CSV table of C-alpha atoms and ligand atoms in Angstrom, one decimal:
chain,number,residue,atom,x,y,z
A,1,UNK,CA,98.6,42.9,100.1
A,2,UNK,CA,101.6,41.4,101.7
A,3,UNK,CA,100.9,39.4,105.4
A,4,UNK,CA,104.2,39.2,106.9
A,5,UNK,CA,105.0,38.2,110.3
A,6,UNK,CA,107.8,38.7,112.7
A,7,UNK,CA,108.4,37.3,116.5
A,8,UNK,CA,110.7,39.5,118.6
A,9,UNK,CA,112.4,37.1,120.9
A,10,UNK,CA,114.9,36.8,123.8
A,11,UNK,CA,115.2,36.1,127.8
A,12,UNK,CA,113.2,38.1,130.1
A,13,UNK,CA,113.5,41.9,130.4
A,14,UNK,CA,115.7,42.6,127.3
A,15,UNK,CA,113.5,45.2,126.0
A,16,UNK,CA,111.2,43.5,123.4
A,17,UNK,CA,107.9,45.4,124.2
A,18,UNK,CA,110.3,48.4,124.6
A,19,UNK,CA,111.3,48.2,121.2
A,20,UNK,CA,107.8,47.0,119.4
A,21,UNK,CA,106.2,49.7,121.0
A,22,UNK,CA,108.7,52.3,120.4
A,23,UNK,CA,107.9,51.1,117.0
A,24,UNK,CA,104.6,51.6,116.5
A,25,UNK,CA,103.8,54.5,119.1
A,26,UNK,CA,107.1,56.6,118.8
A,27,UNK,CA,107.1,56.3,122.7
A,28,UNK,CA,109.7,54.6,124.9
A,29,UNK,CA,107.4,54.0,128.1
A,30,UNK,CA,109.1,52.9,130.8
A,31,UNK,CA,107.9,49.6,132.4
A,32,UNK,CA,105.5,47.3,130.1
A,33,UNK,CA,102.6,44.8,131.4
A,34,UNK,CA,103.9,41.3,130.2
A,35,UNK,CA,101.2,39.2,131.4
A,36,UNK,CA,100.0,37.7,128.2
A,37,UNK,CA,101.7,37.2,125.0
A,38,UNK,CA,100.5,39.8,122.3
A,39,UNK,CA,100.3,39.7,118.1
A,40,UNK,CA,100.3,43.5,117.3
A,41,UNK,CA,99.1,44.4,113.6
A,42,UNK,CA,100.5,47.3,111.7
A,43,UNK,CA,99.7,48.1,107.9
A,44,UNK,CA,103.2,49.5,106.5
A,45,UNK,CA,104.4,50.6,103.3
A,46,UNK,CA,108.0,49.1,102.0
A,47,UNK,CA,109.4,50.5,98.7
A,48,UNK,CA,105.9,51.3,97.5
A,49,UNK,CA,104.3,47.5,98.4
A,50,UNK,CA,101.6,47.6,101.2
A,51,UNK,CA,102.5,45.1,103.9
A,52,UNK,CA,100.1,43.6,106.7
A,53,UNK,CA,103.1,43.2,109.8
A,54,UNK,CA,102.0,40.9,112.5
A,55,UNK,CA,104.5,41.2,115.5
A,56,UNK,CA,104.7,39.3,118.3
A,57,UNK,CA,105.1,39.7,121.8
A,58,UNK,CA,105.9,37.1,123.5
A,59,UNK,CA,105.3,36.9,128.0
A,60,UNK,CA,108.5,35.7,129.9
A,61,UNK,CA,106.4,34.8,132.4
A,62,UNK,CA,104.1,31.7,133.2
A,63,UNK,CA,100.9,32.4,131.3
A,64,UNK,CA,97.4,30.3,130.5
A,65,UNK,CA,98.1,28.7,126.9
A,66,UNK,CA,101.7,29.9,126.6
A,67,UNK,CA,102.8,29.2,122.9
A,68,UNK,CA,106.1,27.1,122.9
A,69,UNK,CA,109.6,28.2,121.6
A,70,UNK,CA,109.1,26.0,118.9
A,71,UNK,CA,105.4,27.2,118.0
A,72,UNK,CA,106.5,31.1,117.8
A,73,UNK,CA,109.6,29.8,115.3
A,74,UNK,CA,106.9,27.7,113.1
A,75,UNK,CA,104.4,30.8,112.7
A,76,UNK,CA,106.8,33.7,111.8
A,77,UNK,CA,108.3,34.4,108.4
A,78,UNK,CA,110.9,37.3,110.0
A,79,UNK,CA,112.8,37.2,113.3
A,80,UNK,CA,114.0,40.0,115.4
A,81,UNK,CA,116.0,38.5,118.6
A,82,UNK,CA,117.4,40.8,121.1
A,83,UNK,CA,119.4,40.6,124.0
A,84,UNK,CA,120.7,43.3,126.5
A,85,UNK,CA,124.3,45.1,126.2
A,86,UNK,CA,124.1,44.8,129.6
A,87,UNK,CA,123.4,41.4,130.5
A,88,UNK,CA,125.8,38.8,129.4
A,89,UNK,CA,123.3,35.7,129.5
A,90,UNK,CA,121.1,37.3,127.8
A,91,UNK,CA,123.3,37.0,125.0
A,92,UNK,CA,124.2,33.6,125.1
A,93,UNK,CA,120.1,33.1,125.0
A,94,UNK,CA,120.2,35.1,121.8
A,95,UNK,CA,122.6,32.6,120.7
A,96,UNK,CA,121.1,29.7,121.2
A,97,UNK,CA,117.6,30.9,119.7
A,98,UNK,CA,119.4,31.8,116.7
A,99,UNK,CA,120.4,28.4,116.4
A,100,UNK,CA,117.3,26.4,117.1
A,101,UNK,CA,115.7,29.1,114.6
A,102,UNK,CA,118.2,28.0,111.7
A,103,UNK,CA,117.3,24.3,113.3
A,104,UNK,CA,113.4,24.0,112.6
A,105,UNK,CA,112.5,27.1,110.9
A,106,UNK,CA,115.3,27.2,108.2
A,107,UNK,CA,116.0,23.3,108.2
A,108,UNK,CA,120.1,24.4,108.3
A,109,UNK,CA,119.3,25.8,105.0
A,110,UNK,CA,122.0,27.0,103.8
A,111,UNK,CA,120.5,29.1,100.7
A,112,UNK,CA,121.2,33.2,100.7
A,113,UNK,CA,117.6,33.7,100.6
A,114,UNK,CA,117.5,32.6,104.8
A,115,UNK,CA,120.2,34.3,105.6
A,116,UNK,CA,118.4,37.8,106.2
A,117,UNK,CA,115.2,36.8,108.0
A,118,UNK,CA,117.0,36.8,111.3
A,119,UNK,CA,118.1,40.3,112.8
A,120,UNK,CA,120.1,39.7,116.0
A,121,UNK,CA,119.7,43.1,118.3
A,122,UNK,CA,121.8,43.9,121.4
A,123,UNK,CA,119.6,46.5,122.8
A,124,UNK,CA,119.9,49.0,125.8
A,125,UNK,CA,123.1,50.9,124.2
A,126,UNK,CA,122.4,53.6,126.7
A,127,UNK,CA,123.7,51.7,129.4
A,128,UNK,CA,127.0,51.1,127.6
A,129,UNK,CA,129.0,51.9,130.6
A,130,UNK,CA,127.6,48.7,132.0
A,131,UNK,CA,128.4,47.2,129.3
A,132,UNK,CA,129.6,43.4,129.4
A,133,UNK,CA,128.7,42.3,125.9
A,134,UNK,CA,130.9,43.8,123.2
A,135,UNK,CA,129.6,45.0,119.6
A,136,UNK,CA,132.4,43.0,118.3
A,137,UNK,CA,130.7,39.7,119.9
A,138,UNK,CA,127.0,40.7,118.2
A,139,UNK,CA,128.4,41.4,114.8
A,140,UNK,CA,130.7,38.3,115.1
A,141,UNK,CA,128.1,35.8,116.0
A,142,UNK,CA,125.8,37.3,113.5
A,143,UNK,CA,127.8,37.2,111.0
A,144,UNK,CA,128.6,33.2,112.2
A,145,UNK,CA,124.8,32.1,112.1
A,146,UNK,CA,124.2,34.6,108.7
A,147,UNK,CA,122.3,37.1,110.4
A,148,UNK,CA,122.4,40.9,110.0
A,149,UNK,CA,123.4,42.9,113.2
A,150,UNK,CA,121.8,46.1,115.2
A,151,UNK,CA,122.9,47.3,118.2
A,152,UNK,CA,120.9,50.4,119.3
A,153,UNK,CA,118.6,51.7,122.2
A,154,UNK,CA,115.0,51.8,122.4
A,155,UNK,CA,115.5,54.4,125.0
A,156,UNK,CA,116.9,56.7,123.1
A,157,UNK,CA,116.8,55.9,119.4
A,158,UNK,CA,113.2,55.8,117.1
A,159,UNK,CA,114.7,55.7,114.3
A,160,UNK,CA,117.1,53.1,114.7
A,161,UNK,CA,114.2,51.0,115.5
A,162,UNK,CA,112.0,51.9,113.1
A,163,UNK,CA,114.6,51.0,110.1
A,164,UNK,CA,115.4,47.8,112.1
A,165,UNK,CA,111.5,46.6,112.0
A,166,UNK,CA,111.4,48.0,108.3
A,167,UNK,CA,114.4,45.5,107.3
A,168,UNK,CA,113.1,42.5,108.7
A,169,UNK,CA,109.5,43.0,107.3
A,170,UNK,CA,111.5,43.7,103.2
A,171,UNK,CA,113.6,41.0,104.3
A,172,UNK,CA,110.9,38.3,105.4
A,173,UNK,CA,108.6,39.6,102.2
A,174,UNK,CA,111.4,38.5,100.1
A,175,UNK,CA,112.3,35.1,102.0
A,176,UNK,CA,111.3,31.7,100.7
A,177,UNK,CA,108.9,31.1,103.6
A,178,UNK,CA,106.6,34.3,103.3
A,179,UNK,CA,107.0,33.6,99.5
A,180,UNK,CA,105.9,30.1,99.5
A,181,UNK,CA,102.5,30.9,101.7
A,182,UNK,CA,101.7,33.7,99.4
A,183,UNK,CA,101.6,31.4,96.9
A,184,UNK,CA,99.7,28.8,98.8
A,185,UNK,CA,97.1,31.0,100.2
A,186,UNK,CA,96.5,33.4,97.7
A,187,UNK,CA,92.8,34.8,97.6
A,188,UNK,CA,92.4,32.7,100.6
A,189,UNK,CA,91.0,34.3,103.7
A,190,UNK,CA,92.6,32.0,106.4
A,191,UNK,CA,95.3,33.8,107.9
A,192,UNK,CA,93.3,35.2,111.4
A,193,UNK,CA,92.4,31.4,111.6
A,194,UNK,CA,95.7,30.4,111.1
A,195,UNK,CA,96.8,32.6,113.6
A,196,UNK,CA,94.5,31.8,116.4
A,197,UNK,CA,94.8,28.0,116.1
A,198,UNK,CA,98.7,28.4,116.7
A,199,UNK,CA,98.3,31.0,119.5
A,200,UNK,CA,94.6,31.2,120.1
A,201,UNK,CA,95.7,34.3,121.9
A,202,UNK,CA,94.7,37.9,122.1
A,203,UNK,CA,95.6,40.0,119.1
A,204,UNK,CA,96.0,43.6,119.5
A,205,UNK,CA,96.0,46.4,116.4
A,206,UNK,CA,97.8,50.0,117.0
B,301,GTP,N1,118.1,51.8,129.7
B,301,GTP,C1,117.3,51.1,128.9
B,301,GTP,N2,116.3,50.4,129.4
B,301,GTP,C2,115.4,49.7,128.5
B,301,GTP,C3,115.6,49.8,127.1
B,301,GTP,N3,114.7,49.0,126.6
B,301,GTP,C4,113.9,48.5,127.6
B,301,GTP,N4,114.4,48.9,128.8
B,301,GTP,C5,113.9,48.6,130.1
B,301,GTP,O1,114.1,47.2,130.3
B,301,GTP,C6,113.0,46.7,131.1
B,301,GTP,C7,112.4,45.5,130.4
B,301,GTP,O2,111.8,46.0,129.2
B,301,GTP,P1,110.6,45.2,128.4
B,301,GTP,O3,110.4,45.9,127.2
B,301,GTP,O4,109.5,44.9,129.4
B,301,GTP,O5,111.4,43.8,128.2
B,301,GTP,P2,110.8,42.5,127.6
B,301,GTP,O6,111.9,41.8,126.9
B,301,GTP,O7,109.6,42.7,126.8
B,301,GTP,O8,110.5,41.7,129.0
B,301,GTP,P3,109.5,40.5,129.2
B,301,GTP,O9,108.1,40.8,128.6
B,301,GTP,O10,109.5,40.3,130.7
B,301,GTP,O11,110.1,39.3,128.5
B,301,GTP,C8,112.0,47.9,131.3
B,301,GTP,O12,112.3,48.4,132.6
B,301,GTP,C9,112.4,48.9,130.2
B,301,GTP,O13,112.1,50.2,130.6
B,301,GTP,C10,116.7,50.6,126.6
B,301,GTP,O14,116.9,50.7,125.4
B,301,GTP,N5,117.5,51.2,127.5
């Protein structure tokens, strides 16, 4: 078994609990409780290897032992960072959490292995008429900071999503990070403790 985890990132109200739990319910709900950061688990199945997903949430708002910025780019193997079509700063957030993830996650590596456990995600293509964030922007700044582009809705799209969160999961499996703890922690049973002393948060299974 394969433990692989991704942190969905972004500024405030972009749609990252929209799109995890489009993921693993099917269900676009409309308004989310985002009171607490959240580690969802999800057992998957990726060109026949079984994988053991840990996603997390993180809460925009102030919240009793908050992880940092940093700490969520430290735990994950796989990065999924959104912004909103519709909201121009939102983007240059994305931005500028791509580039501190290439900063202390990938050390500015600049091997090919790295270059796919980012996906940058302009989300909320539904409200394209509001758009003020072109597709050509995403694609061009993910191609800049080597990361692979999706722009799609979790309003409207489930599948879309679901090959988005399947990409990053094959793509973290295969990156050197995910590879190298494999190796460290093989028949070790310390990943939930690892977990907990980063977040030492609630963990949630669906
Ligand atoms: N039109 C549209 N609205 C969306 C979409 N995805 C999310 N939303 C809405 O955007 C708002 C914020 O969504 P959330 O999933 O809570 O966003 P978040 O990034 O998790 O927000 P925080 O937890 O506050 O950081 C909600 O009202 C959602 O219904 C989408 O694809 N299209």
């Amino acid at each position: 078994m394969n433990d692989i985890k991704v942190a969905v990132l972004g500024s405030e109200g972009v749609g990252k609990s929209a799109l995890i739990v489009r993921f693993l319910t099917r269900r676009f709900i409309g308004e989310y409780a985002s009171s607490s950061e959240c580690i969802y688990r999800k057992r998957m199945s990726i060109d026949g290897r079984q994988h053991n997903l840990e996603l997390y949430d993180p809460c925009s708002q102030p919240c009793e032992g908050k992880s940092t910025l940093n700490e969520q780019i430290h735990w994950a193997d796989g990065f999924v960072v959104v912004y909103d079509i519709s909201d121009r700063s939102s983007f240059l957030t994305a931005k500028a959490i791509v580039h501190l993830i290439r900063e202390l996650h990938l050390g500015g590596s600049k091997s090919r292995d790295t270059d796919s456990v980012i996906l940058l995600v302009g989300n909320k293509q539904d409200l394209c008429h509001m758009r003020e964030v072109d597709r050509e922007e995403g694609q061009k700044l993910a191609s800049e900071r080597r990361c692979q582009f999706y722009e799609l809705s979790a309003a409207e799209h489930y599948q879309e999503v679901v090959l988005m969160f399947s990409k990053i999961v094959r793509n973290a499996s295969l990156g050197g990070k995910a590879k190298e703890r494999r190796h460290r922690l093989s028949g070790s049973k310390s990943m939930a403790k690892l977990i907990n002393n980063v977040f030492g948060k609630r963990r949630k299974s669906v």
